[in-house]
PDB file of C-alpha atoms and ligand atoms in Angstrom:
ATOM      1  CA  UNK A  18      13.814  10.733   3.487  1.00  0.00           C
ATOM      2  CA  UNK A  19      14.179  11.480  -0.156  1.00  0.00           C
ATOM      3  CA  UNK A  20      11.370  13.710  -1.448  1.00  0.00           C
ATOM      4  CA  UNK A  21      10.520  13.712  -5.160  1.00  0.00           C
ATOM      5  CA  UNK A  22       7.986  16.104  -6.638  1.00  0.00           C
ATOM      6  CA  UNK A  23       6.447  15.497 -10.078  1.00  0.00           C
ATOM      7  CA  UNK A  24       4.495  17.803 -12.383  1.00  0.00           C
ATOM      8  CA  UNK A  25       1.489  15.491 -12.309  1.00  0.00           C
ATOM      9  CA  UNK A  26       0.202  12.247 -10.819  1.00  0.00           C
ATOM     10  CA  UNK A  27       0.594  10.641 -14.262  1.00  0.00           C
ATOM     11  CA  UNK A  28       4.244  11.682 -14.548  1.00  0.00           C
ATOM     12  CA  UNK A  29       4.848  10.198 -11.109  1.00  0.00           C
ATOM     13  CA  UNK A  30       3.136   6.938 -12.101  1.00  0.00           C
ATOM     14  CA  UNK A  31       5.120   6.647 -15.338  1.00  0.00           C
ATOM     15  CA  UNK A  32       8.452   7.191 -13.584  1.00  0.00           C
ATOM     16  CA  UNK A  33       7.692   4.721 -10.811  1.00  0.00           C
ATOM     17  CA  UNK A  34       6.419   2.052 -13.222  1.00  0.00           C
ATOM     18  CA  UNK A  35       9.655   2.354 -15.249  1.00  0.00           C
ATOM     19  CA  UNK A  36      11.706   2.193 -12.063  1.00  0.00           C
ATOM     20  CA  UNK A  37       9.848  -0.979 -11.011  1.00  0.00           C
ATOM     21  CA  UNK A  38      10.262  -2.544 -14.455  1.00  0.00           C
ATOM     22  CA  UNK A  39      14.032  -1.949 -14.329  1.00  0.00           C
ATOM     23  CA  UNK A  40      14.293  -3.430 -10.855  1.00  0.00           C
ATOM     24  CA  UNK A  41      12.174  -6.470 -11.690  1.00  0.00           C
ATOM     25  CA  UNK A  42      14.393  -6.885 -14.797  1.00  0.00           C
ATOM     26  CA  UNK A  43      17.473  -6.953 -12.526  1.00  0.00           C
ATOM     27  CA  UNK A  44      15.812  -9.162  -9.922  1.00  0.00           C
ATOM     28  CA  UNK A  45      12.955 -11.218 -11.402  1.00  0.00           C
ATOM     29  CA  UNK A  46      12.157 -12.771  -8.007  1.00  0.00           C
ATOM     30  CA  UNK A  47      11.456  -9.344  -6.529  1.00  0.00           C
ATOM     31  CA  UNK A  48       9.075  -9.168  -3.549  1.00  0.00           C
ATOM     32  CA  UNK A  49       6.668  -6.241  -3.849  1.00  0.00           C
ATOM     33  CA  UNK A  50       4.446  -4.788  -1.132  1.00  0.00           C
ATOM     34  CA  UNK A  51       1.337  -3.202  -2.635  1.00  0.00           C
ATOM     35  CA  UNK A  52      -1.382  -0.754  -1.542  1.00  0.00           C
ATOM     36  CA  UNK A  53      -4.967  -0.168  -2.619  1.00  0.00           C
ATOM     37  CA  UNK A  54      -6.748   3.184  -2.869  1.00  0.00           C
ATOM     38  CA  UNK A  55      -7.155   5.802  -5.591  1.00  0.00           C
ATOM     39  CA  UNK A  56      -3.533   6.904  -5.484  1.00  0.00           C
ATOM     40  CA  UNK A  57      -1.857   3.769  -6.927  1.00  0.00           C
ATOM     41  CA  UNK A  58      -4.392   3.319  -9.762  1.00  0.00           C
ATOM     42  CA  UNK A  59      -2.311   5.293 -12.321  1.00  0.00           C
ATOM     43  CA  UNK A  60       0.754   3.250 -11.296  1.00  0.00           C
ATOM     44  CA  UNK A  61      -1.097  -0.027 -11.865  1.00  0.00           C
ATOM     45  CA  UNK A  62      -2.326   1.286 -15.239  1.00  0.00           C
ATOM     46  CA  UNK A  63       1.281   2.055 -16.249  1.00  0.00           C
ATOM     47  CA  UNK A  64       2.529  -1.337 -15.059  1.00  0.00           C
ATOM     48  CA  UNK A  65      -0.171  -3.027 -17.169  1.00  0.00           C
ATOM     49  CA  UNK A  66       0.907  -0.930 -20.166  1.00  0.00           C
ATOM     50  CA  UNK A  67       4.576  -1.853 -19.693  1.00  0.00           C
ATOM     51  CA  UNK A  68       3.622  -5.504 -19.314  1.00  0.00           C
ATOM     52  CA  UNK A  69       1.562  -5.441 -22.513  1.00  0.00           C
ATOM     53  CA  UNK A  70       4.475  -3.957 -24.430  1.00  0.00           C
ATOM     54  CA  UNK A  71       6.753  -6.716 -23.132  1.00  0.00           C
ATOM     55  CA  UNK A  72       8.762  -4.464 -20.820  1.00  0.00           C
ATOM     56  CA  UNK A  73       7.955  -6.101 -17.515  1.00  0.00           C
ATOM     57  CA  UNK A  74       7.610  -9.768 -16.651  1.00  0.00           C
ATOM     58  CA  UNK A  75       6.023 -10.504 -13.265  1.00  0.00           C
ATOM     59  CA  UNK A  76       6.177 -14.298 -13.585  1.00  0.00           C
ATOM     60  CA  UNK A  77       8.799 -14.749 -10.856  1.00  0.00           C
ATOM     61  CA  UNK A  78       7.732 -11.837  -8.637  1.00  0.00           C
ATOM     62  CA  UNK A  79       5.853 -12.186  -5.356  1.00  0.00           C
ATOM     63  CA  UNK A  80       3.348  -9.628  -4.055  1.00  0.00           C
ATOM     64  CA  UNK A  81       2.073  -8.948  -0.551  1.00  0.00           C
ATOM     65  CA  UNK A  82      -0.803  -6.535  -0.091  1.00  0.00           C
ATOM     66  CA  UNK A  83      -0.902  -4.329   2.954  1.00  0.00           C
ATOM     67  CA  UNK A  84      -4.387  -4.935   4.247  1.00  0.00           C
ATOM     68  CA  UNK A  85      -7.882  -6.369   3.860  1.00  0.00           C
ATOM     69  CA  UNK A  86     -11.304  -5.703   5.358  1.00  0.00           C
ATOM     70  CA  UNK A  87     -12.456  -8.179   7.976  1.00  0.00           C
ATOM     71  CA  UNK A  88     -15.524 -10.143   6.927  1.00  0.00           C
ATOM     72  CA  UNK A  89     -15.075  -9.885   3.152  1.00  0.00           C
ATOM     73  CA  UNK A  90     -14.158 -12.948   1.092  1.00  0.00           C
ATOM     74  CA  UNK A  91     -11.566 -12.587  -1.697  1.00  0.00           C
ATOM     75  CA  UNK A  92     -14.390 -12.971  -4.244  1.00  0.00           C
ATOM     76  CA  UNK A  93     -16.411 -10.097  -2.758  1.00  0.00           C
ATOM     77  CA  UNK A  94     -16.195  -7.227  -5.289  1.00  0.00           C
ATOM     78  CA  UNK A  95     -15.743  -4.774  -2.388  1.00  0.00           C
ATOM     79  CA  UNK A  96     -12.675  -6.558  -1.011  1.00  0.00           C
ATOM     80  CA  UNK A  97      -9.187  -5.179  -1.546  1.00  0.00           C
ATOM     81  CA  UNK A  98      -8.305  -8.515  -3.133  1.00  0.00           C
ATOM     82  CA  UNK A  99     -10.958  -7.916  -5.806  1.00  0.00           C
ATOM     83  CA  UNK A 100      -9.656  -4.355  -6.274  1.00  0.00           C
ATOM     84  CA  UNK A 101      -6.165  -5.716  -6.942  1.00  0.00           C
ATOM     85  CA  UNK A 102      -7.489  -8.351  -9.355  1.00  0.00           C
ATOM     86  CA  UNK A 103      -9.314  -5.654 -11.353  1.00  0.00           C
ATOM     87  CA  UNK A 104      -6.528  -3.120 -11.447  1.00  0.00           C
ATOM     88  CA  UNK A 105      -3.432  -5.307 -11.698  1.00  0.00           C
ATOM     89  CA  UNK A 106      -3.423  -9.058 -11.116  1.00  0.00           C
ATOM     90  CA  UNK A 107      -5.924  -9.984 -13.875  1.00  0.00           C
ATOM     91  CA  UNK A 108      -3.988  -7.858 -16.352  1.00  0.00           C
ATOM     92  CA  UNK A 109      -0.398  -8.943 -15.811  1.00  0.00           C
ATOM     93  CA  UNK A 110       1.349 -12.296 -15.426  1.00  0.00           C
ATOM     94  CA  UNK A 111       1.864 -12.466 -11.654  1.00  0.00           C
ATOM     95  CA  UNK A 112       1.585 -16.143 -10.805  1.00  0.00           C
ATOM     96  CA  UNK A 113      -1.567 -16.667  -8.664  1.00  0.00           C
ATOM     97  CA  UNK A 114       0.445 -18.737  -6.190  1.00  0.00           C
ATOM     98  CA  UNK A 115       2.832 -15.834  -5.664  1.00  0.00           C
ATOM     99  CA  UNK A 116       0.013 -13.393  -4.835  1.00  0.00           C
ATOM    100  CA  UNK A 117      -0.086 -13.136  -1.042  1.00  0.00           C
ATOM    101  CA  UNK A 118      -3.092 -11.575   0.636  1.00  0.00           C
ATOM    102  CA  UNK A 119      -4.562 -11.381   4.099  1.00  0.00           C
ATOM    103  CA  UNK A 120      -7.689 -13.524   4.302  1.00  0.00           C
ATOM    104  CA  UNK A 121     -10.607 -11.316   5.422  1.00  0.00           C
ATOM    105  CA  UNK A 122     -12.612 -14.305   6.672  1.00  0.00           C
ATOM    106  CA  UNK A 123     -10.115 -16.358   8.673  1.00  0.00           C
ATOM    107  CA  UNK A 124     -11.155 -19.050  11.132  1.00  0.00           C
ATOM    108  CA  UNK A 125      -8.623 -17.656  13.588  1.00  0.00           C
ATOM    109  CA  UNK A 126      -7.539 -14.025  13.247  1.00  0.00           C
ATOM    110  CA  UNK A 127      -4.373 -14.414  15.332  1.00  0.00           C
ATOM    111  CA  UNK A 128      -3.205 -17.363  13.276  1.00  0.00           C
ATOM    112  CA  UNK A 129      -3.944 -15.601  10.014  1.00  0.00           C
ATOM    113  CA  UNK A 130      -1.789 -12.637  11.107  1.00  0.00           C
ATOM    114  CA  UNK A 131       1.054 -14.992  12.096  1.00  0.00           C
ATOM    115  CA  UNK A 132       0.750 -16.863   8.814  1.00  0.00           C
ATOM    116  CA  UNK A 133       1.203 -13.585   6.910  1.00  0.00           C
ATOM    117  CA  UNK A 134       4.264 -12.565   8.904  1.00  0.00           C
ATOM    118  CA  UNK A 135       5.826 -15.992   8.305  1.00  0.00           C
ATOM    119  CA  UNK A 136       5.024 -15.848   4.580  1.00  0.00           C
ATOM    120  CA  UNK A 137       6.805 -12.486   4.307  1.00  0.00           C
ATOM    121  CA  UNK A 138       9.798 -13.929   6.155  1.00  0.00           C
ATOM    122  CA  UNK A 139       9.888 -17.040   3.976  1.00  0.00           C
ATOM    123  CA  UNK A 140       9.821 -14.868   0.851  1.00  0.00           C
ATOM    124  CA  UNK A 141      12.989 -13.183   2.150  1.00  0.00           C
ATOM    125  CA  UNK A 142      11.308  -9.929   3.208  1.00  0.00           C
ATOM    126  CA  UNK A 143       9.822  -7.169   1.076  1.00  0.00           C
ATOM    127  CA  UNK A 144      12.194  -5.553  -1.440  1.00  0.00           C
ATOM    128  CA  UNK A 145       9.984  -2.624  -2.347  1.00  0.00           C
ATOM    129  CA  UNK A 146       6.957  -1.543  -0.354  1.00  0.00           C
ATOM    130  CA  UNK A 147       4.698   0.961  -2.094  1.00  0.00           C
ATOM    131  CA  UNK A 148       2.419   2.907   0.261  1.00  0.00           C
ATOM    132  CA  UNK A 149      -0.499   5.258  -0.053  1.00  0.00           C
ATOM    133  CA  UNK A 150      -1.378   7.722   2.685  1.00  0.00           C
ATOM    134  CA  UNK A 151      -4.714   7.909   4.479  1.00  0.00           C
ATOM    135  CA  UNK A 152      -6.214  11.374   5.002  1.00  0.00           C
ATOM    136  CA  UNK A 153      -5.484  10.992   8.722  1.00  0.00           C
ATOM    137  CA  UNK A 154      -1.893   9.873   8.144  1.00  0.00           C
ATOM    138  CA  UNK A 155      -2.487   6.129   8.277  1.00  0.00           C
ATOM    139  CA  UNK A 156      -0.340   3.695   6.297  1.00  0.00           C
ATOM    140  CA  UNK A 157      -1.852   0.321   5.490  1.00  0.00           C
ATOM    141  CA  UNK A 158      -4.603   0.368   8.096  1.00  0.00           C
ATOM    142  CA  UNK A 159      -2.311   1.502  10.922  1.00  0.00           C
ATOM    143  CA  UNK A 160      -4.594   4.197  12.284  1.00  0.00           C
ATOM    144  CA  UNK A 161      -3.445   7.154  14.417  1.00  0.00           C
ATOM    145  CA  UNK A 162      -3.411   6.047  18.058  1.00  0.00           C
ATOM    146  CA  UNK A 163      -1.555   6.423  21.360  1.00  0.00           C
ATOM    147  CA  UNK A 164       0.412   3.296  20.457  1.00  0.00           C
ATOM    148  CA  UNK A 165       0.963   1.446  17.193  1.00  0.00           C
ATOM    149  CA  UNK A 166       1.105  -2.286  16.556  1.00  0.00           C
ATOM    150  CA  UNK A 167       4.394  -3.674  15.267  1.00  0.00           C
ATOM    151  CA  UNK A 168       3.159  -6.742  13.449  1.00  0.00           C
ATOM    152  CA  UNK A 169       0.222  -7.820  11.300  1.00  0.00           C
ATOM    153  CA  UNK A 170      -2.899  -7.386  13.404  1.00  0.00           C
ATOM    154  CA  UNK A 171      -6.620  -6.769  13.637  1.00  0.00           C
ATOM    155  CA  UNK A 172      -7.365  -3.042  13.552  1.00  0.00           C
ATOM    156  CA  UNK A 173     -10.448  -0.915  14.249  1.00  0.00           C
ATOM    157  CA  UNK A 174     -11.132   1.622  11.535  1.00  0.00           C
ATOM    158  CA  UNK A 175     -11.688   5.268  12.439  1.00  0.00           C
ATOM    159  CA  UNK A 176     -14.946   6.908  11.308  1.00  0.00           C
ATOM    160  CA  UNK A 177     -12.975   9.124   8.866  1.00  0.00           C
ATOM    161  CA  UNK A 178     -11.324   6.061   7.310  1.00  0.00           C
ATOM    162  CA  UNK A 179     -14.675   4.321   6.955  1.00  0.00           C
ATOM    163  CA  UNK A 180     -16.066   7.446   5.280  1.00  0.00           C
ATOM    164  CA  UNK A 181     -13.084   7.555   2.884  1.00  0.00           C
ATOM    165  CA  UNK A 182     -13.679   3.903   1.970  1.00  0.00           C
ATOM    166  CA  UNK A 183     -17.449   4.301   1.513  1.00  0.00           C
ATOM    167  CA  UNK A 184     -16.898   4.573  -2.244  1.00  0.00           C
ATOM    168  CA  UNK A 185     -16.337   0.807  -2.364  1.00  0.00           C
ATOM    169  CA  UNK A 186     -19.657   0.291  -0.543  1.00  0.00           C
ATOM    170  CA  UNK A 187     -22.255   2.206  -2.611  1.00  0.00           C
ATOM    171  CA  UNK A 188     -21.208   5.358  -0.759  1.00  0.00           C
ATOM    172  CA  UNK A 189     -22.713   3.972   2.448  1.00  0.00           C
ATOM    173  CA  UNK A 190     -20.286   4.482   5.333  1.00  0.00           C
ATOM    174  CA  UNK A 191     -22.466   2.219   7.483  1.00  0.00           C
ATOM    175  CA  UNK A 192     -21.692  -0.712   5.170  1.00  0.00           C
ATOM    176  CA  UNK A 193     -17.895  -0.322   5.494  1.00  0.00           C
ATOM    177  CA  UNK A 194     -16.526  -2.980   7.860  1.00  0.00           C
ATOM    178  CA  UNK A 195     -15.470  -1.652  11.267  1.00  0.00           C
ATOM    179  CA  UNK A 196     -12.408  -3.857  11.344  1.00  0.00           C
ATOM    180  CA  UNK A 197      -9.594  -4.878   9.047  1.00  0.00           C
ATOM    181  CA  UNK A 198      -6.364  -6.844   9.031  1.00  0.00           C
ATOM    182  CA  UNK A 199      -3.209  -4.890   8.317  1.00  0.00           C
ATOM    183  CA  UNK A 200       0.537  -5.288   8.200  1.00  0.00           C
ATOM    184  CA  UNK A 201       1.992  -3.603  11.282  1.00  0.00           C
ATOM    185  CA  UNK A 202       4.492  -0.773  11.498  1.00  0.00           C
ATOM    186  CA  UNK A 203       7.498  -3.082  11.855  1.00  0.00           C
ATOM    187  CA  UNK A 204       6.256  -5.290   9.018  1.00  0.00           C
ATOM    188  CA  UNK A 205       6.253  -2.186   6.814  1.00  0.00           C
ATOM    189  CA  UNK A 206       9.451  -0.626   8.165  1.00  0.00           C
ATOM    190  CA  UNK A 207      11.438  -3.840   7.624  1.00  0.00           C
ATOM    191  CA  UNK A 208      10.981  -3.484   3.862  1.00  0.00           C
ATOM    192  CA  UNK A 209      14.291  -2.792   2.154  1.00  0.00           C
ATOM    193  CA  UNK A 210      12.958   0.188   0.242  1.00  0.00           C
ATOM    194  CA  UNK A 211       9.746   2.139   0.787  1.00  0.00           C
ATOM    195  CA  UNK A 212       8.065   4.525  -1.641  1.00  0.00           C
ATOM    196  CA  UNK A 213       5.081   6.423  -0.257  1.00  0.00           C
ATOM    197  CA  UNK A 214       2.825   8.024  -2.863  1.00  0.00           C
ATOM    198  CA  UNK A 215       0.601  11.012  -2.219  1.00  0.00           C
ATOM    199  CA  UNK A 216      -1.184  13.054  -4.867  1.00  0.00           C
ATOM    200  CA  UNK A 217      -3.746  15.850  -4.788  1.00  0.00           C
ATOM    201  CA  UNK A 218      -4.260  18.903  -2.596  1.00  0.00           C
ATOM    202  CA  UNK A 219      -6.317  16.992  -0.014  1.00  0.00           C
ATOM    203  CA  UNK A 220      -3.113  15.235   1.101  1.00  0.00           C
ATOM    204  CA  UNK A 221      -0.964  18.399   1.304  1.00  0.00           C
ATOM    205  CA  UNK A 222      -1.423  19.098   5.022  1.00  0.00           C
ATOM    206  CA  UNK A 223      -0.831  15.492   6.014  1.00  0.00           C
ATOM    207  CA  UNK A 224       2.250  15.268   3.768  1.00  0.00           C
ATOM    208  CA  UNK A 225       3.663  18.408   5.362  1.00  0.00           C
ATOM    209  CA  UNK A 226       3.241  16.968   8.871  1.00  0.00           C
ATOM    210  CA  UNK A 227       4.665  13.612   7.779  1.00  0.00           C
ATOM    211  CA  UNK A 228       7.831  15.207   6.387  1.00  0.00           C
ATOM    212  CA  UNK A 229       8.362  18.265   8.572  1.00  0.00           C
ATOM    213  CA  UNK A 230       6.685  17.282  11.824  1.00  0.00           C
ATOM    214  CA  UNK A 231       7.798  15.019  14.669  1.00  0.00           C
ATOM    215  CA  UNK A 232       7.673  11.219  14.564  1.00  0.00           C
ATOM    216  CA  UNK A 233       4.395  10.457  16.305  1.00  0.00           C
ATOM    217  CA  UNK A 234       1.890   7.596  16.514  1.00  0.00           C
ATOM    218  CA  UNK A 235      -0.725  10.315  15.925  1.00  0.00           C
ATOM    219  CA  UNK A 236       0.522  10.281  12.319  1.00  0.00           C
ATOM    220  CA  UNK A 237       1.721   6.749  11.544  1.00  0.00           C
ATOM    221  CA  UNK A 238       3.283   7.818   8.222  1.00  0.00           C
ATOM    222  CA  UNK A 239       5.777   9.959  10.180  1.00  0.00           C
ATOM    223  CA  UNK A 240       7.572   6.745  11.218  1.00  0.00           C
ATOM    224  CA  UNK A 241       8.983   6.581   7.704  1.00  0.00           C
ATOM    225  CA  UNK A 242      11.419   9.268   8.914  1.00  0.00           C
ATOM    226  CA  UNK A 243      13.143   6.433  10.828  1.00  0.00           C
ATOM    227  CA  UNK A 244      13.696   4.287   7.726  1.00  0.00           C
ATOM    228  CA  UNK A 245      17.055   4.422   5.953  1.00  0.00           C
ATOM    229  CA  UNK A 246      15.573   4.081   2.499  1.00  0.00           C
ATOM    230  CA  UNK A 247      12.164   5.742   2.474  1.00  0.00           C
ATOM    231  CA  UNK A 248      11.121   7.973  -0.388  1.00  0.00           C
ATOM    232  CA  UNK A 249       8.111  10.249  -0.603  1.00  0.00           C
ATOM    233  CA  UNK A 250       6.842  10.711  -4.157  1.00  0.00           C
ATOM    234  CA  UNK A 251       4.410  13.603  -4.597  1.00  0.00           C
ATOM    235  CA  UNK A 252       2.673  15.588  -7.266  1.00  0.00           C
ATOM    236  CA  UNK A 253       2.820  19.390  -6.991  1.00  0.00           C
ATOM    237  CA  UNK A 254      -0.541  19.667  -5.262  1.00  0.00           C
ATOM    238  CA  UNK A 255       0.425  17.236  -2.494  1.00  0.00           C
ATOM    239  CA  UNK A 256       3.767  19.039  -2.051  1.00  0.00           C
ATOM    240  CA  UNK A 257       2.187  22.503  -1.906  1.00  0.00           C
ATOM    241  CA  UNK A 258       2.432  22.909   1.892  1.00  0.00           C
ATOM    242  CA  UNK A 259       6.132  21.996   2.185  1.00  0.00           C
ATOM    243  CA  UNK A 260       8.394  24.804   3.375  1.00  0.00           C
ATOM    244  CA  UNK A 261      11.386  23.997   1.199  1.00  0.00           C
TER     245      UNK A 261
HETATM  246  C1  LIG B 313      -7.081   2.942   2.455  1.00  0.00           C
HETATM  247  C2  LIG B 313      -5.953   1.918   2.493  1.00  0.00           C
HETATM  248  C3  LIG B 313      -4.597   2.588   2.555  1.00  0.00           C
HETATM  249  C4  LIG B 313      -4.505   3.690   1.523  1.00  0.00           C
HETATM  250  C5  LIG B 313      -5.539   4.741   1.824  1.00  0.00           C
HETATM  251  C6  LIG B 313      -5.472   5.976   0.930  1.00  0.00           C
HETATM  252  O1  LIG B 313      -7.497   3.343   3.712  1.00  0.00           O
HETATM  253  N1  LIG B 313      -6.063   0.985   3.567  1.00  0.00           N
HETATM  254  O2  LIG B 313      -3.574   1.603   2.370  1.00  0.00           O
HETATM  255  O3  LIG B 313      -3.220   4.239   1.486  1.00  0.00           O
HETATM  256  O4  LIG B 313      -6.799   4.107   1.692  1.00  0.00           O
HETATM  257  O5  LIG B 313      -6.368   5.885  -0.138  1.00  0.00           O
HETATM  258  P1  LIG B 313      -6.384   6.871  -1.367  1.00  0.00           P
HETATM  259  O6  LIG B 313      -5.182   6.522  -2.190  1.00  0.00           O
HETATM  260  O7  LIG B 313      -7.665   6.533  -2.074  1.00  0.00           O
HETATM  261  O8  LIG B 313      -6.350   8.255  -0.852  1.00  0.00           O
END
């Protein structure tokens, strides 16, 4: 894995946004995999800035988000879909029909997961998957477990993950859905390039285990060690536990 350490979260976001704008310039029909969470917010801000100054055109690009809470409609302000609209989609020119999202209120969960897998396949696979990192090492909503799911699936959220997401729910952990839909490990690992972002000291221990520890389902992010083109982009605080 290629590790890159930046002086600040903003420097990281600026560099990645420029990198994305160059790649979308070279390949306008780029397929992007996108995360939610605090970590990618500066990246989305930079992408909006580049778009406003005419340096990135998303009109031909397709996006697939990693996950969605079960039971929330796309219009629910607490949904990940609404988060993405606020931070990126409403502010750039991604075509609404090229925004792909898991439906949090499907009639049939199994079918919805299959539909998503097929949509990714039909789009030609994901060119660049951006990931955040959960405090417990999850990617998407692939929670630490004895065994991980390969494909898009229904997942049960750990208490720690529900606590971390309480900020979207008036700080009430009890209101955070217990279940979500998420891309699986193979869905993520089949992306041509992966960039995992982690910033802040609270991620330092998890980042150290992800990079220097064994590949284990107890830390789903560690599976990135098996990918031929995975990059870990950190700020100094998140890199502070690394040995080298
Ligand atoms: C949620 C999302 C993850 C994300 C994680 C980290 O649980 N499902 O995809 O990576 O939060 O969030 P943050 O960036 O706020 O630390």
